[in-house]
């Protein structure tokens, strides 16, 4: 059974830029901050070399100043590696991982709808999870979005 | 041959989360299966940000009506990790007891739905009758049949008394006895084997590639079970097996769920026998210090994942929920490829997406001819049973046999 520290060391050994950027919260919970331009290398290494064969989900976060995405990956031995990337607050965008995890499709669509992140390479498909008539540019999980804001058409009562 | 498109939904109350399916058929063969999800998006993640941690326990409990304890436990585990709380062992044991009782009620519910979808209604009626045993037990120990409200930050809200423990054990004996019959039916009844074998095939590699979870993955021989891989609550101290199967089809999914029921009875007996003494809760702060954590939980339908980020106030900064059906929906598309329309109800039901018994509507449209008609889900269900009956698969004899077995037992 490998420990979180071993995974951390393997990551830092492969990617010098991850020095000081990997944190072992406790056994089975590892967090890494990856620069956006190197994200795919770290992601592929975790998937192919370190046995993180499951993508649990992708969490979008809107921190003050930056937007972020966290890729939660799990391995057969119960380790969870969460890779965080920071995105530009204005026009955030990232590349799709659906080429290797087809199930990421819905997780990426959540980023599109709820955070307004542009996902490059996302296959064509129905939007998720907001309704088809949801107004453009309204992304509910952004911190500056408040429920009850104007923008959504009032429903016309039946005559 | 004409291509026919059948839209199912979007208001599709057959499913816990109303979904819209678009099935493209050539004759009776499914060429394409598309879906549109999100009709039941209630903005719970946003709502969590405006509520306190205590309020959010009750809110997350209402994400799902069947796996309610799963969601609140998953959420609370993340919160307790951020706060650095040492939850008393007795509380962890009680959480696990409720968790396994919930799995029992969910799997018995599934067995009934599966029986109904293939026309084996006696199985449906018996397994739902038996499910009442576990529903009553949940009501005895938590006060509620659903949405148990047992969790609180730092422990549980109600203790289990020795009298209640006795009652639970009695219930486990009854259900174990019953489940043995179901296992017998599932493994020996030729009609069941014929109807479910080779239906909804999901290969081992596809299950991994598409990220399938829970019994759906385990029936394709993927040994993934959060209770074993990443033990939470009291699972690290329990002796139980992860049930897998190599059939890769609906038949395998049935074997896995019946096997898991037997494991759950075993676990509950262990939990009650070794129930530690002590308090059931520790004092938890109202404000949770800044930090983040991930909760993982093996819900009856598969892995549930919650991400919680705290900012030092009494309300979370961000809560993210990934329920198991979302992870399994891609696998369904794969299972339906090149299958027959008559297999659609049972294949969708086999991932256990929480069917309710409300009215459902399917519109049928002939793409080239432009003719339109409607087909209630009930008609599709009847059509599926008739299609197989015409080909020799009929549950009349199996119904009688199961009735005789149950009657003989009394």
Coordinates of C-alpha atoms in Angstrom, one line a residue:
Chain A
X1 CA 0.0 0.0 0.0
X2 CA 1.5 3.3 -1.0
X3 CA 1.2 6.3 1.2
X4 CA 0.1 9.9 0.3
X5 CA 3.7 11.0 0.8
X6 CA 5.0 8.6 -1.8
X7 CA 2.5 9.9 -4.3
X8 CA 3.5 13.5 -3.4
X9 CA 7.2 12.6 -3.9
X10 CA 6.5 10.9 -7.2
X11 CA 4.6 14.0 -8.5
X12 CA 7.3 16.5 -7.3
X13 CA 10.1 14.3 -8.8
X14 CA 8.4 14.3 -12.2
X15 CA 7.3 17.9 -12.2
X16 CA 9.8 20.4 -10.7
X17 CA 7.2 23.1 -10.8
X18 CA 5.0 21.2 -8.3
X19 CA 7.6 21.7 -5.5
X20 CA 5.8 23.2 -2.5
X21 CA 2.5 22.8 -4.5
X22 CA 1.5 19.4 -3.3
X23 CA -0.1 18.9 0.1
X24 CA -1.0 15.7 1.9
X25 CA -4.0 16.6 4.0
X26 CA -4.2 13.1 5.5
X27 CA -3.7 9.5 4.3
X28 CA -5.7 9.2 1.1
X29 CA -6.2 12.9 0.5
X30 CA -3.7 14.7 -1.7
X31 CA -4.1 18.2 -3.2
X32 CA -1.9 19.7 -5.9
X33 CA -1.9 23.1 -7.5
X34 CA -0.9 22.8 -11.1
X35 CA -0.3 25.7 -13.5
X36 CA -2.9 25.7 -16.2
X37 CA -0.4 25.4 -19.0
X38 CA 1.0 22.2 -17.5
X39 CA -2.3 20.8 -16.2
X40 CA -2.7 18.1 -18.8
X41 CA 0.8 16.7 -18.2
X42 CA 0.2 16.4 -14.5
X43 CA -3.3 14.9 -15.2
X44 CA -2.0 12.3 -17.7
X45 CA 0.9 11.4 -15.3
X46 CA -1.6 10.8 -12.4
X47 CA -3.8 8.8 -14.7
X48 CA -1.2 6.6 -16.4
X49 CA 1.7 6.4 -14.0
X50 CA 0.1 6.8 -10.6
X51 CA -3.0 4.7 -11.1
X52 CA -5.7 7.5 -10.7
X53 CA -8.0 5.8 -13.1
X54 CA -11.2 7.4 -11.9
X55 CA -12.3 10.9 -12.3
X56 CA -14.8 11.4 -9.5
X57 CA -15.9 14.9 -10.6
X58 CA -14.7 18.4 -11.4
X59 CA -15.6 21.2 -9.0
X60 CA -15.7 24.7 -10.1
X61 CA -14.8 27.4 -7.5
X62 CA -15.1 31.2 -7.6
X63 CA -12.6 32.5 -5.2
X64 CA -12.1 36.2 -4.7
X65 CA -10.0 37.3 -7.7
X66 CA -9.7 34.0 -9.5
X67 CA -11.9 31.2 -10.9
X68 CA -10.7 27.7 -10.4
X69 CA -11.4 24.1 -11.3
X70 CA -10.6 21.1 -9.2
X71 CA -10.2 17.6 -10.8
X72 CA -10.9 15.0 -8.1
X73 CA -9.2 11.7 -9.2
X74 CA -9.4 8.4 -7.3
X75 CA -7.3 5.3 -7.5
X76 CA -8.2 1.6 -6.8
X77 CA -6.4 1.8 -3.4
X78 CA -8.7 4.6 -2.3
X79 CA -6.3 7.6 -2.7
X80 CA -7.9 10.8 -3.9
X81 CA -5.8 13.3 -5.8
X82 CA -7.3 16.7 -6.3
X83 CA -5.6 18.8 -9.0
X84 CA -6.4 22.5 -8.9
X85 CA -6.0 24.9 -11.7
X86 CA -6.6 28.7 -11.6
X87 CA -8.5 30.3 -14.4
X88 CA -8.7 33.9 -15.5
X89 CA -11.6 35.7 -13.9
X90 CA -12.4 37.4 -17.2
X91 CA -13.2 34.8 -19.9
X92 CA -12.1 31.6 -18.0
X93 CA -11.3 28.7 -20.3
X94 CA -9.7 25.3 -20.2
X95 CA -9.3 22.2 -22.3
X96 CA -11.7 19.2 -22.2
X97 CA -10.5 15.9 -20.8
X98 CA -13.4 13.9 -22.4
X99 CA -10.9 12.3 -24.8
X100 CA -9.7 10.1 -21.9
X101 CA -12.7 10.3 -19.5
X102 CA -15.9 10.4 -21.6
X103 CA -17.9 10.7 -18.4
X104 CA -16.3 14.1 -17.8
X105 CA -18.7 15.5 -20.4
X106 CA -21.4 16.3 -17.8
X107 CA -18.9 17.6 -15.2
X108 CA -17.5 20.0 -17.9
X109 CA -20.9 21.1 -18.9
X110 CA -21.6 22.1 -15.3
X111 CA -18.5 24.4 -15.5
X112 CA -19.9 25.9 -18.7
X113 CA -23.4 26.6 -17.3
X114 CA -22.8 27.4 -13.7
X115 CA -19.4 29.3 -14.0
X116 CA -19.3 30.5 -17.6
X117 CA -16.0 28.6 -18.2
X118 CA -15.4 27.9 -21.9
X119 CA -14.3 24.3 -22.4
X120 CA -12.3 23.7 -25.5
X121 CA -12.9 20.4 -27.2
X122 CA -16.1 19.5 -25.4
X123 CA -18.2 17.3 -27.7
X124 CA -21.4 18.7 -29.1
X125 CA -24.4 17.9 -26.9
X126 CA -27.3 19.2 -24.8
X127 CA -26.5 21.8 -22.2
X128 CA -26.5 20.7 -18.5
X129 CA -27.9 21.5 -16.0
X130 CA -29.7 24.8 -16.7
X131 CA -32.9 25.1 -18.7
X132 CA -32.8 25.7 -22.5
X133 CA -34.4 29.2 -22.0
X134 CA -31.9 30.3 -19.4
X135 CA -30.7 33.8 -20.3
X136 CA -27.1 34.2 -21.7
X137 CA -24.4 35.2 -19.4
X138 CA -26.1 34.2 -16.2
X139 CA -23.9 31.8 -14.3
X140 CA -25.6 31.0 -10.9
X141 CA -22.6 29.6 -9.0
X142 CA -20.5 32.8 -9.6
X143 CA -20.2 34.7 -6.3
X144 CA -21.6 37.9 -7.8
X145 CA -24.7 36.2 -9.0
X146 CA -27.6 36.4 -6.6
X147 CA -30.8 34.4 -6.8
X148 CA -33.8 36.6 -7.8
X149 CA -31.8 38.8 -10.1
X150 CA -33.5 40.3 -13.0
X151 CA -32.7 38.6 -16.3
X152 CA -35.1 35.6 -16.3
X153 CA -38.4 36.4 -17.9
X154 CA -41.3 36.4 -15.6
X155 CA -43.7 33.6 -16.4
X156 CA -46.9 34.9 -18.0
X157 CA -49.9 33.6 -16.1
X158 CA -52.3 31.7 -18.1
X159 CA -55.2 33.7 -19.3
Chain B
X1 CA -35.9 0.7 -43.0
X2 CA -37.5 3.8 -41.5
X3 CA -35.7 5.5 -38.7
X4 CA -38.0 6.3 -35.8
X5 CA -37.2 8.7 -33.0
X6 CA -38.8 8.2 -29.7
X7 CA -38.4 11.0 -27.2
X8 CA -39.0 9.9 -23.6
X9 CA -39.6 12.8 -21.3
X10 CA -38.5 15.5 -20.6
X11 CA -41.2 15.4 -17.9
X12 CA -40.4 11.8 -17.0
X13 CA -41.5 11.3 -13.5
X14 CA -40.5 7.7 -13.8
X15 CA -37.1 8.9 -12.7
X16 CA -36.1 10.6 -9.5
X17 CA -34.3 13.2 -11.6
X18 CA -36.6 13.8 -14.5
X19 CA -34.6 13.1 -17.6
X20 CA -35.2 13.3 -21.3
X21 CA -34.1 10.4 -23.5
X22 CA -34.1 10.4 -27.3
X23 CA -34.1 7.0 -28.7
X24 CA -33.4 6.5 -32.5
X25 CA -34.7 3.2 -33.7
X26 CA -34.3 1.2 -36.9
X27 CA -37.1 -1.4 -36.6
X28 CA -36.8 -2.5 -33.0
X29 CA -33.1 -1.9 -32.7
X30 CA -31.8 1.1 -30.9
X31 CA -29.3 2.9 -33.1
X32 CA -28.7 5.9 -30.9
X33 CA -29.5 7.0 -27.4
X34 CA -29.3 10.6 -26.4
X35 CA -30.1 12.3 -23.1
X36 CA -30.8 15.7 -21.7
X37 CA -30.4 16.0 -17.9
X38 CA -31.0 18.9 -15.5
X39 CA -34.8 19.1 -15.4
X40 CA -34.7 18.6 -11.7
X41 CA -31.8 21.0 -11.0
X42 CA -32.9 22.7 -7.9
X43 CA -29.9 24.9 -7.3
X44 CA -29.0 23.1 -4.0
X45 CA -25.3 23.9 -4.3
X46 CA -26.0 27.6 -4.5
X47 CA -28.6 27.3 -1.7
X48 CA -26.0 25.6 0.5
X49 CA -23.8 28.8 0.4
X50 CA -26.6 30.8 1.9
X51 CA -27.4 28.4 4.8
X52 CA -25.6 27.3 7.9
X53 CA -23.9 23.9 8.2
X54 CA -26.7 22.7 10.4
X55 CA -29.4 23.8 7.9
X56 CA -27.3 22.2 5.1
X57 CA -27.5 18.8 6.8
X58 CA -31.2 18.8 6.2
X59 CA -30.9 20.3 2.8
X60 CA -28.4 17.7 1.5
X61 CA -30.5 15.0 3.0
X62 CA -33.2 16.1 0.6
X63 CA -31.1 15.8 -2.5
X64 CA -32.4 12.3 -2.9
X65 CA -35.5 10.6 -1.4
X66 CA -34.0 7.2 -1.3
X67 CA -30.3 7.8 -0.5
X68 CA -31.0 10.7 1.9
X69 CA -28.7 9.4 4.7
X70 CA -26.0 8.9 2.0
X71 CA -25.9 12.6 1.1
X72 CA -26.1 14.0 4.5
X73 CA -23.4 11.7 5.8
X74 CA -21.2 12.4 2.8
X75 CA -21.5 16.2 3.4
X76 CA -21.0 15.9 7.1
X77 CA -17.9 13.8 6.8
X78 CA -16.3 16.6 4.8
X79 CA -17.4 19.2 7.3
X80 CA -16.1 17.2 10.3
X81 CA -12.8 16.7 8.5
X82 CA -12.4 20.5 8.0
X83 CA -13.3 21.2 11.6
X84 CA -11.0 18.4 12.9
X85 CA -13.7 16.8 14.9
X86 CA -13.2 13.3 16.4
X87 CA -16.7 11.8 16.1
X88 CA -17.4 9.3 18.9
X89 CA -17.2 5.7 17.8
X90 CA -20.7 5.0 19.0
X91 CA -22.0 7.7 16.7
X92 CA -20.0 6.3 13.8
X93 CA -21.6 2.9 14.4
X94 CA -25.1 4.3 14.5
X95 CA -24.5 6.2 11.3
X96 CA -23.3 2.9 9.7
X97 CA -26.4 1.0 11.0
X98 CA -28.7 3.6 9.4
X99 CA -26.5 3.5 6.2
X100 CA -26.9 -0.2 5.8
X101 CA -30.6 -0.2 6.7
X102 CA -30.9 2.4 3.9
X103 CA -29.0 0.1 1.5
X104 CA -31.4 -2.7 2.4
X105 CA -34.5 -0.7 1.7
X106 CA -33.0 0.7 -1.5
X107 CA -31.9 -2.7 -2.9
X108 CA -35.3 -4.4 -2.0
X109 CA -37.0 -1.5 -3.7
X110 CA -34.8 -2.1 -6.8
X111 CA -35.5 -5.8 -6.8
X112 CA -39.2 -5.0 -6.9
X113 CA -38.9 -2.5 -9.7
X114 CA -36.7 -4.8 -11.7
X115 CA -39.3 -7.6 -11.2
X116 CA -42.1 -5.3 -12.3
X117 CA -40.2 -4.1 -15.4
X118 CA -39.8 -7.7 -16.7
X119 CA -43.4 -8.7 -15.8
X120 CA -42.6 -10.7 -12.7
X121 CA -45.0 -8.8 -10.5
X122 CA -45.1 -11.4 -7.7
X123 CA -41.4 -10.6 -7.0
X124 CA -42.3 -6.9 -6.9
X125 CA -45.1 -7.4 -4.4
X126 CA -43.2 -9.7 -2.1
X127 CA -40.0 -7.6 -2.1
X128 CA -41.9 -4.4 -1.4
X129 CA -43.8 -6.1 1.3
X130 CA -40.5 -7.2 2.9
X131 CA -39.1 -3.7 2.5
X132 CA -41.8 -2.6 5.0
X133 CA -39.8 -4.5 7.6
X134 CA -36.8 -2.3 7.1
X135 CA -38.9 0.9 6.7
X136 CA -40.5 0.2 10.1
X137 CA -37.0 -0.3 11.7
X138 CA -35.8 3.0 10.3
X139 CA -38.9 4.6 11.7
X140 CA -38.3 3.0 15.1
X141 CA -34.7 4.2 15.4
X142 CA -34.9 7.6 13.7
X143 CA -38.6 8.5 13.9
X144 CA -38.9 8.7 10.1
X145 CA -39.3 6.3 7.2
X146 CA -37.3 8.6 4.9
X147 CA -35.1 11.7 5.6
X148 CA -34.1 10.2 8.9
X149 CA -32.4 13.4 10.3
X150 CA -30.1 11.2 12.4
X151 CA -26.9 13.2 11.5
X152 CA -25.6 16.3 13.2
X153 CA -22.1 17.9 13.0
X154 CA -20.0 15.8 15.4
X155 CA -22.2 12.8 15.8
X156 CA -25.8 11.6 15.7
X157 CA -29.0 12.9 17.2
X158 CA -30.5 9.7 18.6
X159 CA -29.1 6.8 20.4
X160 CA -30.0 3.2 19.7
X161 CA -31.5 1.5 22.8
X162 CA -31.0 -2.2 23.6
X163 CA -34.7 -2.8 22.9
X164 CA -34.4 -1.2 19.5
X165 CA -31.3 -3.3 18.8
X166 CA -33.3 -6.4 19.6
X167 CA -36.0 -5.3 17.2
X168 CA -33.4 -4.7 14.4
X169 CA -31.9 -8.1 14.9
X170 CA -35.3 -9.7 14.6
X171 CA -35.9 -7.8 11.4
X172 CA -32.6 -8.9 10.0
X173 CA -33.5 -12.6 10.6
X174 CA -36.8 -12.2 8.7
X175 CA -35.2 -10.4 5.8
X176 CA -32.2 -12.8 5.5
X177 CA -34.7 -15.6 5.3
X178 CA -36.6 -13.8 2.5
X179 CA -33.5 -12.8 0.6
X180 CA -32.3 -16.4 0.5
X181 CA -35.5 -17.1 -1.5
X182 CA -34.8 -14.2 -3.8
X183 CA -31.2 -15.4 -4.3
X184 CA -32.6 -18.9 -5.2
X185 CA -35.1 -17.3 -7.6
X186 CA -32.4 -15.2 -9.2
X187 CA -30.0 -18.0 -9.7
X188 CA -32.2 -21.0 -10.4
X189 CA -35.4 -19.7 -12.1
X190 CA -34.9 -20.2 -15.8
X191 CA -37.3 -17.5 -16.8
X192 CA -35.4 -14.9 -14.8
X193 CA -32.0 -16.1 -16.1
X194 CA -33.2 -16.1 -19.7
X195 CA -34.9 -12.7 -19.5
X196 CA -31.9 -10.9 -17.8
X197 CA -28.9 -12.6 -19.3
X198 CA -27.1 -10.8 -22.0
X199 CA -29.3 -7.7 -21.6
X200 CA -27.6 -4.4 -21.0
X201 CA -24.0 -5.6 -21.6
X202 CA -21.3 -3.4 -20.1
X203 CA -17.9 -4.9 -20.5
X204 CA -15.3 -4.6 -17.8
X205 CA -13.2 -2.2 -19.8
X206 CA -16.2 0.0 -20.7
X207 CA -17.2 0.1 -17.1
X208 CA -13.8 1.5 -16.2
X209 CA -13.5 3.8 -19.2
X210 CA -17.0 5.3 -18.7
X211 CA -16.5 5.7 -14.9
X212 CA -19.4 3.5 -13.8
X213 CA -19.9 3.2 -10.1
X214 CA -21.7 1.0 -7.6
X215 CA -23.5 -2.3 -8.4
X216 CA -23.4 -1.3 -12.1
X217 CA -19.6 -1.4 -12.1
X218 CA -19.3 -4.3 -9.7
X219 CA -21.5 -6.5 -12.0
X220 CA -18.8 -5.9 -14.7
X221 CA -16.2 -7.2 -12.3
X222 CA -14.9 -3.8 -11.2
X223 CA -13.8 -4.2 -7.6
X224 CA -14.7 -0.7 -6.5
X225 CA -16.4 -0.1 -3.3
X226 CA -15.7 3.1 -1.2
X227 CA -16.6 1.2 2.0
X228 CA -13.5 -1.0 1.3
X229 CA -11.2 1.3 -0.7
X230 CA -11.6 4.4 1.4
X231 CA -13.3 3.3 4.7
X232 CA -15.4 5.9 6.5
X233 CA -17.7 5.7 9.5
X234 CA -17.3 2.2 11.0
X235 CA -16.6 0.3 7.8
X236 CA -12.9 0.0 8.6
X237 CA -13.8 -2.2 11.6
X238 CA -16.3 -4.5 9.8
X239 CA -15.8 -7.8 8.2
X240 CA -17.6 -7.9 4.9
X241 CA -17.1 -8.9 1.3
X242 CA -17.3 -6.7 -1.8
X243 CA -19.7 -8.5 -4.1
X244 CA -18.7 -8.6 -7.7
X245 CA -19.9 -10.6 -10.7
X246 CA -18.6 -11.4 -14.2
X247 CA -21.8 -11.5 -16.1
X248 CA -21.6 -7.9 -17.2
X249 CA -25.4 -7.7 -17.7
X250 CA -28.6 -7.0 -15.9
X251 CA -28.5 -10.6 -14.5
X252 CA -25.1 -9.8 -12.9
X253 CA -26.5 -6.6 -11.5
X254 CA -29.3 -8.6 -9.8
X255 CA -26.8 -11.1 -8.4
X256 CA -24.6 -8.3 -7.0
X257 CA -27.5 -6.5 -5.3
X258 CA -28.9 -9.7 -3.8
X259 CA -25.4 -10.5 -2.6
X260 CA -25.0 -7.1 -1.1
X261 CA -28.3 -7.5 0.9
X262 CA -26.8 -10.6 2.6
X263 CA -23.6 -8.6 3.4
X264 CA -25.7 -5.8 4.9
X265 CA -27.5 -8.1 7.3
X266 CA -24.1 -9.5 8.3
X267 CA -22.8 -6.0 8.9
X268 CA -25.7 -4.8 10.9
X269 CA -25.4 -7.9 13.3
X270 CA -21.7 -7.0 13.7
X271 CA -22.4 -3.4 14.4
X272 CA -25.0 -4.1 17.0
X273 CA -22.9 -6.8 18.7
X274 CA -19.9 -4.5 18.9
X275 CA -21.7 -1.2 19.5
X276 CA -19.3 0.8 21.6
X277 CA -20.4 2.6 24.7
X278 CA -19.9 6.3 25.1
X279 CA -21.3 9.6 23.9
X280 CA -23.1 9.9 20.6
X281 CA -21.9 13.4 19.8
X282 CA -19.1 15.9 20.4
X283 CA -19.5 19.6 20.7
X284 CA -19.1 21.2 17.3
X285 CA -18.3 24.8 16.6
X286 CA -21.0 26.9 14.9
X287 CA -18.3 28.5 12.7
X288 CA -16.2 26.0 10.7
X289 CA -12.5 27.1 10.3
X290 CA -11.3 27.8 6.7
X291 CA -10.3 24.7 4.8
X292 CA -11.6 22.2 2.3
X293 CA -12.3 18.5 2.3
X294 CA -13.8 15.7 0.2
X295 CA -16.4 13.3 1.5
X296 CA -16.8 9.9 -0.2
X297 CA -19.6 7.5 0.5
X298 CA -20.8 4.3 -1.0
X299 CA -24.5 5.0 -1.6
X300 CA -26.7 2.1 -2.6
X301 CA -26.4 3.2 -6.3
X302 CA -22.6 3.9 -6.1
X303 CA -20.1 6.3 -5.0
X304 CA -21.3 9.7 -3.8
X305 CA -18.8 12.6 -3.7
X306 CA -19.1 15.9 -1.8
X307 CA -16.6 18.7 -1.9
X308 CA -16.9 21.3 0.9
X309 CA -14.9 24.5 1.2
X310 CA -15.2 26.4 4.5
X311 CA -14.3 30.1 5.0
X312 CA -14.4 30.5 8.7
X313 CA -18.0 31.5 9.0
X314 CA -21.1 29.4 9.9
X315 CA -21.9 29.0 6.2
X316 CA -19.9 27.1 3.6
X317 CA -18.1 28.9 0.8
X318 CA -18.8 26.1 -1.7
X319 CA -20.5 22.7 -1.7
X320 CA -20.2 20.4 -4.7
X321 CA -22.2 17.2 -5.1
X322 CA -21.7 14.3 -7.5
X323 CA -24.4 11.7 -7.2
X324 CA -23.9 8.2 -8.5
X325 CA -26.5 8.3 -11.3
X326 CA -24.6 11.1 -13.0
X327 CA -21.6 8.8 -13.2
X328 CA -23.6 5.9 -14.5
X329 CA -25.6 7.6 -17.2
X330 CA -22.9 7.3 -19.9
X331 CA -22.7 3.6 -19.2
X332 CA -26.5 3.4 -20.0
X333 CA -25.9 4.7 -23.5
X334 CA -23.3 2.0 -24.1
X335 CA -25.6 -0.7 -22.7
X336 CA -28.4 0.3 -25.0
X337 CA -26.4 0.3 -28.2
X338 CA -27.8 -2.1 -30.7
X339 CA -30.2 -3.5 -28.2
X340 CA -34.0 -3.9 -28.6
X341 CA -36.5 -1.3 -27.6
X342 CA -38.2 -4.0 -25.5
X343 CA -35.1 -4.1 -23.3
X344 CA -35.0 -0.3 -22.6
X345 CA -37.1 -0.3 -19.5
X346 CA -35.1 -2.9 -17.7
X347 CA -31.7 -1.6 -18.8
X348 CA -32.5 1.9 -17.5
X349 CA -34.0 0.4 -14.4
X350 CA -30.9 -1.7 -13.8
X351 CA -28.7 1.2 -12.9
X352 CA -31.4 2.0 -10.3
X353 CA -32.0 5.6 -11.2
X354 CA -34.8 5.8 -8.6
X355 CA -38.1 5.0 -10.3
X356 CA -41.3 6.5 -8.9
X357 CA -44.7 5.1 -9.7
X358 CA -46.1 8.2 -11.4
X359 CA -47.6 8.5 -14.8
X360 CA -45.1 8.7 -17.7
X361 CA -45.5 9.8 -21.3
X362 CA -43.6 8.8 -24.4
X363 CA -44.3 10.4 -27.8
X364 CA -43.6 8.4 -30.9
X365 CA -42.7 10.1 -34.1
X366 CA -41.9 8.6 -37.5
X367 CA -39.1 10.7 -38.9
X368 CA -39.8 10.1 -42.5
X369 CA -43.5 9.6 -42.5
X370 CA -44.2 12.3 -40.0
X371 CA -46.8 10.3 -38.3
X372 CA -47.1 10.8 -34.6
X373 CA -48.6 8.9 -31.8
X374 CA -48.1 8.6 -28.1
X375 CA -47.1 5.8 -25.9
X376 CA -47.3 6.0 -22.1
X377 CA -44.4 4.5 -20.2
X378 CA -46.9 1.9 -19.1
X379 CA -47.6 1.0 -22.8
X380 CA -43.9 0.7 -23.4
X381 CA -43.7 -1.5 -20.3
X382 CA -46.6 -3.7 -21.6
X383 CA -45.0 -3.8 -25.0
X384 CA -41.8 -5.0 -23.6
X385 CA -43.5 -7.8 -21.6
X386 CA -45.6 -8.8 -24.6
X387 CA -42.6 -8.9 -26.9
X388 CA -40.8 -11.4 -24.7
X389 CA -43.9 -13.4 -24.0
X390 CA -44.4 -13.9 -27.8
X391 CA -40.9 -15.3 -27.7
X392 CA -41.5 -17.7 -24.9
X393 CA -40.4 -15.7 -21.9
X394 CA -43.3 -15.5 -19.5
X395 CA -43.4 -15.2 -15.8
X396 CA -46.7 -17.0 -15.0
X397 CA -45.0 -20.1 -13.8
X398 CA -42.3 -18.2 -11.9
X399 CA -45.0 -16.1 -10.2
X400 CA -46.8 -19.2 -9.0
X401 CA -43.6 -20.8 -7.9
X402 CA -42.5 -17.8 -5.8
X403 CA -46.0 -17.5 -4.3
X404 CA -45.8 -21.2 -3.4
X405 CA -42.4 -20.8 -1.8
X406 CA -43.5 -17.8 0.3
X407 CA -46.7 -19.5 1.3
X408 CA -45.0 -22.7 2.2
X409 CA -42.6 -20.8 4.5
X410 CA -45.4 -19.4 6.6

